[in-house]
Coordinates of C-alpha atoms and ligand atoms in Angstrom, one line a residue:
Chain A
M129 CA 19.7 19.1 12.9
N130 CA 20.4 15.6 11.9
N131 CA 23.8 14.8 10.5
T132 CA 22.9 13.3 7.2
A133 CA 26.0 14.2 5.2
A134 CA 27.2 10.7 4.9
I135 CA 23.8 9.2 4.2
P136 CA 22.8 8.4 0.6
A137 CA 20.3 10.9 -0.6
A138 CA 17.6 8.4 -1.3
F139 CA 17.6 7.4 2.3
A140 CA 18.1 10.9 3.7
A141 CA 15.0 12.0 1.7
T142 CA 12.9 9.5 3.7
L143 CA 13.5 11.1 7.1
P144 CA 10.8 13.1 8.7
Q145 CA 11.5 16.8 8.8
R146 CA 12.0 18.2 12.3
A147 CA 9.4 20.6 13.6
R148 CA 8.4 22.1 16.9
I149 CA 5.0 22.8 18.3
A150 CA 4.7 26.6 18.0
A151 CA 1.1 27.0 19.1
L152 CA -1.8 25.0 20.5
H153 CA -5.5 25.7 20.5
E154 CA -8.2 23.6 22.3
E155 CA -11.1 23.0 19.9
D156 CA -13.0 20.7 22.3
E157 CA -12.1 18.3 25.0
D158 CA -10.6 15.8 22.5
T159 CA -9.7 18.0 19.6
R160 CA -6.7 20.3 19.4
T161 CA -5.2 22.4 16.7
F162 CA -1.4 22.3 16.5
V163 CA 0.7 24.8 14.7
F164 CA 4.2 23.3 14.0
R165 CA 7.2 25.3 12.9
L166 CA 9.6 23.5 10.7
A167 CA 13.3 23.6 11.6
D168 CA 14.4 23.9 8.0
S169 CA 12.6 25.3 4.9
A170 CA 10.2 22.9 3.4
P171 CA 9.0 24.2 0.0
A172 CA 7.0 21.0 -0.7
L173 CA 5.0 21.4 2.5
D174 CA 4.5 25.1 1.9
A175 CA 3.0 24.2 -1.5
A176 CA 0.7 21.5 -0.2
H177 CA -2.9 21.4 -1.5
P178 CA -6.1 21.1 0.6
G179 CA -7.0 17.5 1.1
Q180 CA -3.4 16.3 0.9
F181 CA -1.9 14.8 4.1
L182 CA 1.3 14.3 5.9
M183 CA 2.7 11.7 8.3
L184 CA 3.4 13.0 11.7
S185 CA 6.1 11.1 13.6
L186 CA 6.6 10.8 17.3
L187 CA 9.7 8.8 18.2
G188 CA 8.6 5.8 20.2
Y189 CA 5.0 6.0 19.0
G190 CA 5.3 5.7 15.2
E191 CA 3.6 7.8 12.6
A192 CA 0.0 8.6 11.7
A193 CA -1.6 10.4 8.8
F194 CA -3.2 13.9 9.2
S195 CA -4.8 16.3 6.7
F196 CA -3.8 19.9 6.8
S197 CA -6.3 22.2 8.4
H198 CA -4.6 25.3 7.4
L199 CA -2.1 26.0 4.6
P200 CA 0.2 28.7 3.3
R201 CA -2.0 28.7 0.2
A202 CA -4.8 29.7 2.4
G203 CA -2.8 32.4 4.2
A204 CA -0.9 30.4 6.8
E205 CA 2.7 31.4 7.4
P206 CA 5.2 29.6 5.2
G207 CA 7.3 27.2 7.2
T208 CA 4.4 26.2 9.4
V209 CA 2.1 23.2 9.4
T210 CA -1.3 23.3 11.0
L211 CA -3.2 20.2 11.9
T212 CA -6.4 19.7 13.9
V213 CA -6.1 16.5 15.7
R214 CA -8.6 14.3 17.5
R215 CA -7.4 12.2 20.4
V216 CA -8.2 8.7 19.4
G217 CA -5.2 6.4 19.7
S218 CA -1.8 6.1 21.4
L219 CA 0.0 8.5 19.1
T220 CA -2.5 11.2 19.4
Q221 CA -2.6 10.6 23.1
A222 CA 1.1 11.1 23.3
L223 CA 0.9 14.2 21.0
F224 CA -1.7 15.7 23.4
A225 CA 0.8 15.3 26.2
C226 CA 3.3 17.4 24.3
E227 CA 3.8 21.0 25.2
I228 CA 4.8 24.1 23.1
G229 CA 8.4 23.6 22.0
A230 CA 8.2 19.8 21.8
T231 CA 9.7 18.2 18.7
V232 CA 7.9 16.1 16.2
G233 CA 8.8 14.8 12.7
L234 CA 6.8 15.6 9.6
R235 CA 6.8 13.7 6.3
G236 CA 4.9 14.9 3.2
P237 CA 2.8 16.2 1.6
F238 CA 1.3 13.1 0.2
G239 CA -1.6 12.1 -2.0
R240 CA -4.1 13.8 -4.2
G241 CA -6.1 16.6 -2.6
F242 CA -9.2 18.4 -3.7
P243 CA -9.1 19.3 -7.4
P244 CA -7.4 22.7 -7.6
D245 CA -9.8 24.0 -10.4
G246 CA -13.4 25.0 -9.9
A247 CA -13.1 28.2 -7.9
E248 CA -15.4 29.8 -10.4
R249 CA -18.2 27.3 -9.8
P250 CA -20.7 27.6 -6.9
T251 CA -19.6 25.0 -4.4
V252 CA -21.1 23.3 -1.4
F253 CA -18.8 22.0 1.3
V254 CA -20.2 19.5 3.7
A255 CA -18.3 18.5 6.8
G256 CA -19.2 16.2 9.6
G257 CA -17.6 16.3 13.0
C258 CA -13.8 16.5 12.9
G259 CA -14.1 16.3 9.1
L260 CA -14.3 20.0 9.2
A261 CA -10.5 20.1 9.8
P262 CA -9.3 19.0 6.3
L263 CA -12.1 20.9 4.7
R264 CA -11.2 24.1 6.4
S265 CA -8.1 24.6 4.2
A266 CA -10.1 23.7 1.1
I267 CA -12.8 26.2 2.0
D268 CA -10.2 28.9 2.8
V269 CA -8.3 28.4 -0.5
H270 CA -11.6 28.3 -2.4
L271 CA -12.7 31.6 -0.8
R272 CA -9.4 33.3 -1.7
E273 CA -9.4 32.0 -5.2
R274 CA -13.1 32.4 -6.2
P275 CA -14.1 35.3 -8.4
A276 CA -16.2 37.9 -6.5
G277 CA -19.9 37.0 -6.3
I278 CA -19.5 33.3 -6.7
P279 CA -21.6 31.8 -3.9
V280 CA -20.4 29.2 -1.4
A281 CA -22.4 27.0 1.0
I282 CA -20.9 25.3 4.0
V283 CA -22.9 22.7 5.8
Y284 CA -21.3 21.6 9.0
G285 CA -22.7 18.9 11.2
A286 CA -21.7 18.5 14.8
R287 CA -23.0 16.2 17.5
T288 CA -23.7 19.0 20.0
P289 CA -23.2 22.8 19.9
E290 CA -20.2 22.4 22.2
S291 CA -18.4 19.9 20.0
R292 CA -18.2 22.4 17.1
I293 CA -14.5 22.8 16.2
L294 CA -12.6 25.6 14.5
R295 CA -15.1 28.2 15.8
A296 CA -12.9 31.2 14.6
S297 CA -13.1 29.9 11.1
L298 CA -16.8 29.3 11.3
A299 CA -17.2 33.0 12.5
A300 CA -15.0 34.2 9.7
W301 CA -16.9 32.4 7.0
Q302 CA -20.2 33.6 8.4
A303 CA -18.9 37.2 7.9
E304 CA -17.8 36.6 4.3
P305 CA -20.0 37.9 1.5
D306 CA -21.9 35.3 -0.5
V307 CA -21.2 32.5 2.0
M308 CA -24.1 30.6 3.4
L309 CA -23.0 28.8 6.6
M310 CA -25.4 26.1 7.8
E311 CA -24.5 24.6 11.2
V312 CA -26.5 21.5 12.0
I313 CA -26.6 20.0 15.4
E314 CA -27.5 16.4 15.9
R315 CA -28.2 16.5 19.6
P316 CA -29.1 20.1 20.5
T317 CA -28.6 21.3 24.1
I318 CA -30.4 24.0 25.9
G319 CA -29.8 27.4 24.2
W320 CA -29.4 26.0 20.7
S321 CA -31.9 27.7 18.4
G322 CA -30.3 26.8 15.0
R323 CA -30.7 23.8 12.7
T324 CA -31.0 20.4 14.2
G325 CA -30.7 17.0 12.5
L326 CA -28.1 15.6 10.2
V327 CA -26.2 17.3 7.4
T328 CA -28.0 15.2 4.8
D329 CA -31.3 16.9 5.8
F330 CA -29.9 20.3 4.6
V331 CA -27.9 19.3 1.5
R332 CA -30.8 20.0 -0.9
E333 CA -31.4 23.4 0.6
A334 CA -27.8 24.3 0.3
V335 CA -27.5 23.1 -3.3
R336 CA -30.7 25.0 -4.3
A337 CA -29.7 28.2 -2.5
I338 CA -26.4 28.7 -4.4
E339 CA -27.2 26.6 -7.5
A340 CA -24.2 24.5 -6.6
E341 CA -22.3 22.7 -9.4
R342 CA -19.7 21.0 -7.3
A343 CA -19.2 19.7 -3.8
A344 CA -16.6 18.6 -1.3
I345 CA -17.3 16.2 1.6
C346 CA -15.3 15.2 4.6
G347 CA -16.5 13.4 7.7
P348 CA -17.0 10.1 9.4
P349 CA -17.4 7.1 7.0
A350 CA -21.1 6.7 7.7
M351 CA -21.9 10.2 6.6
L352 CA -19.9 10.2 3.4
R353 CA -22.1 8.1 1.2
A354 CA -25.4 9.4 2.6
T355 CA -24.2 13.0 1.9
A356 CA -22.9 12.2 -1.6
D357 CA -26.3 10.5 -2.4
A358 CA -28.1 13.5 -1.1
L359 CA -26.0 15.8 -3.3
V360 CA -26.7 13.6 -6.4
A361 CA -30.4 13.7 -5.6
A362 CA -30.2 17.5 -5.4
G363 CA -28.6 17.6 -8.9
V364 CA -24.9 17.7 -8.4
A365 CA -23.1 15.4 -10.9
P366 CA -21.2 12.5 -9.2
G367 CA -18.0 13.5 -11.0
A368 CA -18.2 16.9 -9.4
I369 CA -18.6 15.6 -5.8
H370 CA -15.2 15.2 -4.2
V371 CA -15.0 12.9 -1.2
A372 CA -12.1 12.7 1.2
L373 CA -11.7 9.1 2.3
E374 CA -9.9 8.0 5.4
R375 CA -7.9 4.8 5.9
Y376 CA -5.4 3.5 8.3
M377 CA -2.0 4.4 6.8
K378 CA 1.4 3.2 7.7
C379 CA 3.6 4.6 4.9
G380 CA 1.8 7.2 2.9
T381 CA 3.6 6.2 -0.3
G382 CA 1.8 3.3 -1.7
L383 CA 4.0 0.6 -0.3
C384 CA 2.6 -0.8 3.0
G385 CA -0.8 -1.9 1.6
H386 CA -2.8 -0.8 4.6
C387 CA -4.9 1.8 2.8
Y388 CA -6.1 0.0 -0.3
V389 CA -9.7 0.2 -1.5
N390 CA -10.2 -2.3 -4.2
A391 CA -7.3 -1.7 -6.6
R392 CA -6.6 1.9 -5.4
Y393 CA -4.4 3.2 -2.7
V394 CA -6.0 5.9 -0.6
C395 CA -2.6 7.4 0.2
S396 CA -1.4 7.8 -3.3
D397 CA -4.5 7.6 -5.6
G398 CA -6.5 9.6 -3.0
P399 CA -7.3 10.5 -0.3
V400 CA -9.8 12.6 -2.4
F401 CA -11.8 10.7 -4.9
S402 CA -14.8 11.9 -7.0
Y403 CA -18.0 10.1 -6.2
A404 CA -18.0 8.9 -9.8
E405 CA -14.7 7.1 -9.1
L406 CA -16.0 5.7 -5.8
G407 CA -18.8 4.2 -7.8
T408 CA -16.2 1.8 -9.2
L409 CA -14.7 1.0 -5.8
P410 CA -17.4 -1.0 -4.0
D411 CA -15.2 -1.4 -0.9
A412 CA -15.0 2.3 -0.2
F413 CA -18.1 2.3 2.0
I414 CA -17.8 -1.1 3.7
G415 CA -18.0 -1.0 7.5
C416 CA -19.6 2.4 7.5
G417 CA -21.9 1.4 10.3
S418 CA -19.0 1.3 12.7
P419 CA -18.5 4.2 15.1
P420 CA -17.7 7.5 13.6
C421 CA -14.7 9.6 14.6
Chain B
M193 CA 18.7 -10.5 -23.8
G194 CA 20.4 -13.3 -25.6
A195 CA 21.1 -17.0 -25.2
G196 CA 23.8 -19.6 -25.8
V197 CA 24.4 -23.3 -25.3
L198 CA 26.6 -24.7 -22.6
A199 CA 28.3 -27.9 -23.5
S200 CA 27.4 -29.7 -20.3
R201 CA 26.1 -29.4 -16.8
A202 CA 29.7 -29.2 -15.6
A203 CA 29.8 -25.7 -17.2
V204 CA 27.0 -24.7 -14.8
D205 CA 29.2 -25.9 -11.9
R206 CA 32.0 -23.7 -13.3
L207 CA 29.5 -20.8 -13.4
R208 CA 28.5 -21.5 -9.8
R209 CA 32.1 -21.5 -8.5
G210 CA 32.8 -18.4 -10.6
L211 CA 29.9 -16.6 -9.0
A212 CA 31.2 -17.6 -5.6
R213 CA 34.4 -15.7 -6.2
D214 CA 32.8 -12.4 -5.3
R215 CA 29.3 -13.3 -4.1
R216 CA 27.6 -15.5 -1.6
V217 CA 26.0 -18.3 -3.6
I218 CA 22.6 -19.4 -2.3
E219 CA 21.0 -22.5 -3.8
P220 CA 18.2 -25.0 -3.1
R221 CA 19.4 -28.0 -1.2
S222 CA 17.6 -30.8 0.6
V223 CA 18.1 -30.3 4.3
D224 CA 16.7 -33.2 6.4
G225 CA 14.5 -34.0 3.4
A226 CA 13.1 -30.5 3.0
P227 CA 14.2 -28.2 0.2
L228 CA 15.7 -25.0 1.6
W229 CA 17.7 -22.1 0.2
V230 CA 21.2 -22.5 1.7
E231 CA 24.6 -21.0 1.2
T232 CA 26.8 -23.4 -0.8
A233 CA 29.7 -21.4 -2.2
G234 CA 28.8 -23.1 -5.4
E235 CA 30.3 -26.4 -4.2
G236 CA 28.7 -29.8 -4.5
A237 CA 26.2 -31.1 -7.0
F238 CA 23.5 -28.7 -8.1
A239 CA 20.0 -30.0 -7.2
W240 CA 18.5 -29.9 -10.7
T241 CA 15.3 -31.7 -9.8
L242 CA 14.7 -30.7 -6.2
A243 CA 11.2 -29.3 -5.6
P244 CA 11.1 -25.5 -5.0
P245 CA 11.7 -24.6 -1.3
L246 CA 8.5 -23.7 0.6
V247 CA 10.2 -20.6 1.9
G248 CA 11.2 -18.5 -1.0
V249 CA 13.7 -15.7 -1.3
K250 CA 11.4 -12.7 -0.7
G251 CA 12.8 -12.2 2.7
W252 CA 16.3 -11.3 1.3
F253 CA 14.9 -8.3 -0.5
F254 CA 12.0 -7.5 1.8
P255 CA 13.1 -8.7 5.2
P256 CA 10.5 -9.7 7.9
R257 CA 12.0 -6.8 9.8
E258 CA 13.7 -3.8 8.1
P259 CA 14.8 -1.0 10.4
V260 CA 14.3 2.3 8.6
L261 CA 15.5 4.8 11.1
A262 CA 17.1 5.0 14.5
W263 CA 17.4 7.7 17.2
D264 CA 19.6 8.1 20.2
G265 CA 19.3 9.9 23.5
T266 CA 20.5 13.2 22.0
G267 CA 17.5 13.3 19.7
A268 CA 19.6 12.7 16.5
V269 CA 17.6 10.7 14.0
L270 CA 19.3 8.9 11.2
P271 CA 18.0 6.6 8.5
T272 CA 19.1 3.0 8.7
V273 CA 21.0 2.1 5.6
P274 CA 21.4 -1.6 4.8
S275 CA 24.7 -2.9 3.5
P276 CA 23.8 -6.3 2.1
D277 CA 26.4 -8.8 0.9
R278 CA 26.6 -9.4 -2.8
I279 CA 24.8 -12.6 -3.4
A280 CA 23.7 -14.9 -6.2
F281 CA 20.6 -17.1 -6.1
V282 CA 21.1 -20.1 -8.4
G283 CA 18.0 -22.2 -9.1
L284 CA 15.1 -19.8 -8.9
R285 CA 12.0 -21.2 -10.6
A286 CA 9.9 -19.3 -13.1
C287 CA 7.2 -18.6 -10.4
D288 CA 9.7 -17.0 -8.1
L289 CA 11.3 -15.0 -10.8
A290 CA 7.8 -13.7 -11.9
A291 CA 7.2 -12.9 -8.2
I292 CA 10.5 -10.9 -8.0
A293 CA 9.3 -8.9 -11.1
H294 CA 6.2 -8.1 -9.1
L295 CA 8.3 -7.0 -6.1
D296 CA 10.5 -4.8 -8.3
A297 CA 7.4 -3.1 -9.7
H298 CA 5.8 -2.7 -6.3
F299 CA 8.8 -1.3 -4.4
G300 CA 10.1 0.8 -7.3
A301 CA 12.8 3.1 -6.1
D302 CA 12.3 2.3 -2.4
P303 CA 15.9 2.6 -1.2
W304 CA 15.8 -0.3 1.2
Y305 CA 14.4 -2.7 -1.3
R306 CA 16.6 -1.4 -4.1
T307 CA 19.8 -1.6 -2.1
R308 CA 19.1 -5.3 -1.3
R309 CA 17.8 -6.2 -4.7
D310 CA 20.8 -4.5 -6.5
A311 CA 23.1 -6.7 -4.5
A312 CA 21.6 -9.9 -5.9
L313 CA 22.2 -11.7 -9.1
L314 CA 19.4 -14.1 -10.1
V315 CA 19.9 -17.3 -11.9
G316 CA 16.8 -19.2 -12.9
V317 CA 16.3 -22.9 -13.8
D318 CA 13.4 -23.8 -15.9
C319 CA 11.0 -26.5 -14.7
L320 CA 10.7 -29.4 -17.2
Q321 CA 7.9 -30.8 -15.2
A322 CA 5.1 -29.5 -13.0
C323 CA 5.8 -29.5 -9.3
A324 CA 3.2 -30.8 -6.9
G325 CA 0.5 -28.2 -6.4
G326 CA 2.1 -25.6 -8.7
F327 CA -0.2 -23.9 -11.3
C328 CA 2.2 -21.3 -12.7
I329 CA 1.0 -22.3 -16.2
E330 CA -2.6 -21.1 -15.4
V331 CA -1.3 -17.6 -14.5
D332 CA 1.3 -17.2 -17.2
A333 CA 4.2 -17.3 -14.7
G334 CA 5.9 -20.6 -15.7
P335 CA 7.0 -23.3 -16.0
F336 CA 9.7 -21.6 -18.1
A337 CA 11.1 -18.3 -16.9
R338 CA 9.5 -15.2 -18.2
A339 CA 11.0 -12.3 -16.2
A340 CA 13.5 -10.8 -13.9
F341 CA 16.5 -13.2 -14.3
D342 CA 20.0 -12.2 -15.0
L343 CA 20.7 -15.7 -16.2
N344 CA 18.2 -18.5 -16.9
L345 CA 19.2 -22.1 -17.4
T346 CA 17.2 -24.8 -19.3
P347 CA 18.8 -28.2 -18.9
L348 CA 18.5 -30.4 -22.0
P349 CA 18.0 -34.2 -21.9
D350 CA 21.4 -34.7 -23.7
G351 CA 23.3 -33.0 -20.9
R352 CA 23.7 -29.6 -22.6
V353 CA 22.2 -26.5 -20.9
V354 CA 20.7 -23.5 -22.7
A355 CA 21.6 -20.3 -20.9
A356 CA 19.6 -17.1 -21.5
W357 CA 20.9 -13.8 -20.2
G358 CA 18.5 -11.1 -19.2
S359 CA 21.0 -8.5 -18.2
A360 CA 24.6 -7.4 -18.9
V361 CA 25.5 -8.6 -15.4
G362 CA 24.3 -12.1 -16.2
R363 CA 26.2 -12.2 -19.5
A364 CA 29.3 -11.0 -17.7
A365 CA 28.9 -13.7 -15.0
L366 CA 29.3 -16.4 -17.7
A367 CA 32.3 -14.8 -19.2
D368 CA 33.9 -14.1 -15.8
A369 CA 33.5 -17.8 -14.9
G370 CA 35.2 -18.8 -18.1
V371 CA 32.1 -20.5 -19.4
T372 CA 31.9 -20.5 -23.2
T373 CA 28.7 -20.7 -25.1
K374 CA 27.7 -21.8 -28.5
A375 CA 25.0 -20.2 -30.6
V376 CA 21.5 -21.8 -30.2
D377 CA 21.0 -23.7 -33.4
E378 CA 17.7 -24.6 -35.0
G379 CA 17.7 -28.1 -33.6
T380 CA 18.2 -26.8 -30.1
T381 CA 15.4 -24.2 -30.6
L382 CA 13.1 -27.1 -31.7
L383 CA 14.1 -29.1 -28.7
L384 CA 13.3 -26.2 -26.4
G385 CA 9.9 -26.0 -27.9
E386 CA 9.3 -29.7 -27.3
L387 CA 10.5 -29.5 -23.7
A388 CA 8.1 -26.6 -23.2
T389 CA 5.2 -28.6 -24.6
T390 CA 6.1 -31.6 -22.5
A391 CA 6.4 -29.5 -19.4
A392 CA 3.0 -27.8 -20.1
A393 CA 1.4 -31.3 -20.6
S394 CA 2.7 -32.4 -17.2
F395 CA 0.3 -30.2 -15.3
P396 CA -3.0 -31.7 -14.1
V397 CA -6.1 -30.3 -15.8
R398 CA -7.6 -27.8 -13.5
S399 CA -10.5 -26.3 -15.4
Y400 CA -11.9 -24.7 -12.3
V401 CA -8.9 -22.3 -12.2
A402 CA -10.0 -20.6 -15.4
R403 CA -13.6 -20.6 -14.2
G404 CA -12.7 -19.2 -10.8
L405 CA -10.5 -16.5 -12.4
A406 CA -13.3 -15.6 -14.8
R407 CA -15.8 -15.2 -12.1
L408 CA -13.5 -13.1 -9.9
N409 CA -12.7 -10.9 -12.9
A410 CA -16.2 -10.4 -14.2
A411 CA -17.2 -6.8 -14.5
P412 CA -18.3 -4.8 -12.7
A413 CA -15.8 -5.6 -9.9
G414 CA -17.1 -8.3 -7.6
A415 CA -20.5 -8.6 -9.3
A416 CA -20.3 -12.3 -10.2
I417 CA -19.5 -13.6 -6.7
A418 CA -22.2 -13.2 -4.0
D419 CA -21.1 -11.8 -0.6
E420 CA -22.3 -15.1 0.9
E421 CA -19.7 -17.1 -1.0
W422 CA -16.9 -15.0 0.6
Q423 CA -18.6 -15.1 4.0
A424 CA -18.7 -18.9 3.7
L425 CA -15.0 -19.0 3.2
G426 CA -14.3 -16.5 5.9
P427 CA -14.4 -18.8 8.9
R428 CA -11.9 -21.1 7.2
C429 CA -9.3 -18.4 7.5
L430 CA -7.6 -18.7 10.9
A431 CA -5.7 -15.5 10.3
C432 CA -2.5 -17.5 10.8
T433 CA -0.7 -15.4 8.2
G434 CA 1.0 -18.5 6.8
C435 CA -0.1 -17.7 3.2
T436 CA 0.9 -14.0 3.3
S437 CA 4.3 -14.9 4.8
L438 CA 5.1 -17.6 2.3
C439 CA 3.5 -15.8 -0.7
P440 CA 6.4 -14.5 -2.9
T441 CA 4.4 -11.5 -3.9
C442 CA 2.9 -10.4 -0.6
T443 CA 4.4 -7.0 0.3
C444 CA 2.3 -5.6 3.1
F445 CA 4.1 -4.3 6.2
T446 CA 3.4 -2.3 9.3
V447 CA 5.7 0.1 11.0
V448 CA 6.7 -0.3 14.6
D449 CA 8.8 1.8 16.9
E450 CA 11.0 -0.2 19.2
L451 CA 12.5 1.5 22.3
D452 CA 16.0 0.7 23.4
G453 CA 17.1 2.7 26.4
A454 CA 17.0 6.4 25.6
G455 CA 17.0 5.6 21.9
G456 CA 15.1 3.4 19.6
A457 CA 14.5 2.2 16.1
R458 CA 11.6 2.4 13.6
A459 CA 11.2 -0.8 11.5
R460 CA 9.0 -2.1 8.8
V461 CA 7.6 -5.5 9.9
W462 CA 5.7 -7.9 7.7
D463 CA 2.0 -7.5 8.2
S464 CA -0.9 -9.5 6.9
C465 CA -4.2 -8.2 5.4
L466 CA -5.9 -11.3 6.9
L467 CA -5.3 -10.1 10.4
E468 CA -8.4 -8.5 11.9
G469 CA -6.7 -5.2 12.8
F470 CA -5.0 -4.6 9.4
Q471 CA -7.3 -1.8 8.4
R472 CA -9.1 -1.0 11.6
E473 CA -8.8 2.7 12.3
A474 CA -8.2 4.4 15.6
S475 CA -11.7 5.8 15.4
G476 CA -13.1 2.3 15.3
H477 CA -14.1 2.4 11.7
H478 CA -13.3 -0.9 10.0
P479 CA -13.4 -1.3 6.2
A480 CA -13.2 -5.1 6.3
P481 CA -15.0 -6.0 9.5
R482 CA -15.9 -9.7 8.8
P483 CA -13.4 -12.5 8.1
G484 CA -15.1 -13.1 4.7
D485 CA -14.4 -9.4 3.8
R486 CA -10.7 -9.9 4.5
V487 CA -10.5 -13.2 2.6
R488 CA -12.2 -11.5 -0.4
R489 CA -9.9 -8.6 -0.2
F490 CA -6.8 -10.9 -0.1
W491 CA -7.9 -13.0 -3.0
Y492 CA -9.0 -10.1 -5.1
H493 CA -5.5 -8.6 -4.6
K494 CA -3.9 -11.9 -5.7
L495 CA -6.2 -12.9 -8.5
S496 CA -7.8 -9.8 -10.0
R497 CA -6.7 -8.3 -13.2
D498 CA -7.0 -4.9 -11.4
F499 CA -3.8 -5.8 -9.6
A500 CA -1.9 -7.1 -12.7
G501 CA 1.7 -6.3 -12.6
P502 CA 4.6 -6.5 -15.1
G503 CA 3.7 -8.3 -18.3
G504 CA 0.0 -8.1 -17.3
R505 CA 0.6 -11.0 -14.9
L506 CA -1.6 -11.5 -11.8
G507 CA -0.4 -11.0 -8.3
C508 CA -0.5 -14.7 -7.9
V509 CA 2.3 -16.6 -9.7
G510 CA 0.9 -20.0 -9.1
C511 CA 3.7 -21.3 -6.8
G512 CA 1.2 -23.3 -4.6
R513 CA 2.8 -22.3 -1.3
C514 CA -0.4 -21.0 0.2
D515 CA -2.2 -24.3 -0.5
V516 CA 0.5 -26.2 1.3
T517 CA 0.4 -24.0 4.4
C518 CA -3.3 -23.1 4.8
P519 CA -5.0 -25.1 7.7
G520 CA -8.4 -24.1 6.3
T521 CA -7.6 -25.4 2.8
I522 CA -8.3 -22.0 1.3
G523 CA -5.0 -21.4 -0.5
A524 CA -5.2 -20.2 -4.1
L525 CA -6.3 -23.5 -5.6
G526 CA -8.7 -24.1 -2.7
V527 CA -10.3 -20.8 -3.3
L528 CA -10.3 -21.2 -7.0
A529 CA -11.9 -24.6 -6.7
A530 CA -14.6 -23.1 -4.5
L531 CA -15.2 -20.2 -6.9
G532 CA -14.9 -22.4 -9.9
G533 CA -17.5 -24.8 -8.7
E534 CA -15.2 -27.7 -8.1
R535 CA -16.3 -28.2 -4.5
Ligands
SF4_704 S1 -1.3 -16.6 -3.7 FE1 -0.5 -18.6 -3.2 S2 0.0 -19.7 -5.1 FE2 -0.3 -17.5 -5.6 S3 1.8 -16.6 -5.5 FE3 0.9 -16.3 -3.4 S4 1.5 -18.2 -2.2 FE4 1.9 -18.7 -4.5
FES705 S1 -0.5 4.1 3.5 FE1 0.9 2.5 2.9 S2 0.1 1.9 1.0 FE2 -1.1 3.6 1.5

């Protein structure tokens, strides 16, 4: 424990909370799910919403933002934090080198997640690649909170069958009543007999099948707008399409300036925005041609 | 809020020495011909007419490097708590005060900023004449102070000085220094109005500023300015970060971990949105891939009503520093001239 007794409360409150890696699960070569156990109780983290994020700190490597892939609200054990992390930079590289028991720091939760209402409305979830991780907690919370018989569609796009992450969740959703899971593979390999193409090719079918009234999207930047447009074309109102944006973040609290999109901060005004709001933020989709995650 | 009249400029010297009794007094002075903020202990003549220093006071409240936590070999992690000296800035111009109001609003309750800011007393001095390159009047930030001061001084031509106080601390500073004030009578109020009119008239006519601001703020966002215009300005930005360093309202920072033996420190370090990597993500996604995108983003942040701060004021306070430093001549006036059709 840190000795923070003599530290003014306003400063002590800024410290990352100490946590240890309690479990690890390889999703694919470069994606791993980490379960962290907090050293002290953290009611704010226990109460986090799907789509919110936290800052993970590794001393010597800095901090980076991650969305929750599982949450106490979705059935995870209180006092734990679950993140599904893709190895893309120096901090994630260092995190992948950590073993069970290693200490990290966690700060959060931050931001505005997916709207908590709407469990009674048929909803389509569209995820691309590692975008399934933040959406997983949204889907699980939705499934727990929806009234019986309200249908859900999940459209998940992955590059290859092998690169699909969170397979246990995929299997669990498949087994749920009134859940339509559509896995879409961009580059099928031998043995894949399911859907092939891009998620956008299947959005209309999903919306029709469940008469969807709302949607949530998470994925690489290039996919977000195309998917939102496809949802609108299929009849979902822009205000009912919730898009999780990603930006480089250094503070998480609206101070460092790194995450701004037009006059909004992704960290504190988002990261989830409705597509109607994004219509007023022309910078949201600049640079979407650059490599996806 | 209130105001009184000091009998002479000597009363201001008394105030400065009074402040120096329990604060470090920092004032503009000419050093080798360049105006700088220097520690004076309130001694010597006050530089009433010196041009505002190119380097402002932002770094006192938002230092170029601010350690926020440190760890040692045992794994103990502690926040780094600053213990700033009590200081008084004497001679802040209206633009810099407006900028501090922006910083106050931006950083809010941030404990590092607040600790440093709470240790400072701000004494403004109104500009009776436009400074070279300043355009505070176009952005409602000057030439007379509007915001953030504890005390603000308006020197009158007859030697008297009007002192306005914006806080109890400012009021008390006058009393503690043994400076007495007289009520502001009607004649003095009229005189202040005349001085404000003369000061306003001393600014060059820059009609392109209003035109440029109008185009930049036309709805919907960004509609009135074609992408090509920004892309044409892009190559003129060398990403030197001179503007963002000098700009009194620029607040962007990055966070770096610095190793030191078995321990280390995490620090906020000034960053610049004009640097290529400012928003580049680890995945490779880049929301502002071209220099013109970054130039647009920066000027939108400074000049768009969407970013208006306290008092509805723009993020740009018209101090003119970026125009002085920019090697590509695309400081605020340079950009507004381009957008406003002046060049
Ligand atoms: S943008 Fe330029 S003129 Fe405006 S406040 Fe910043 S440095 Fe001063
Ligand atoms: S991450 Fe720092 S302002 Fe959003």
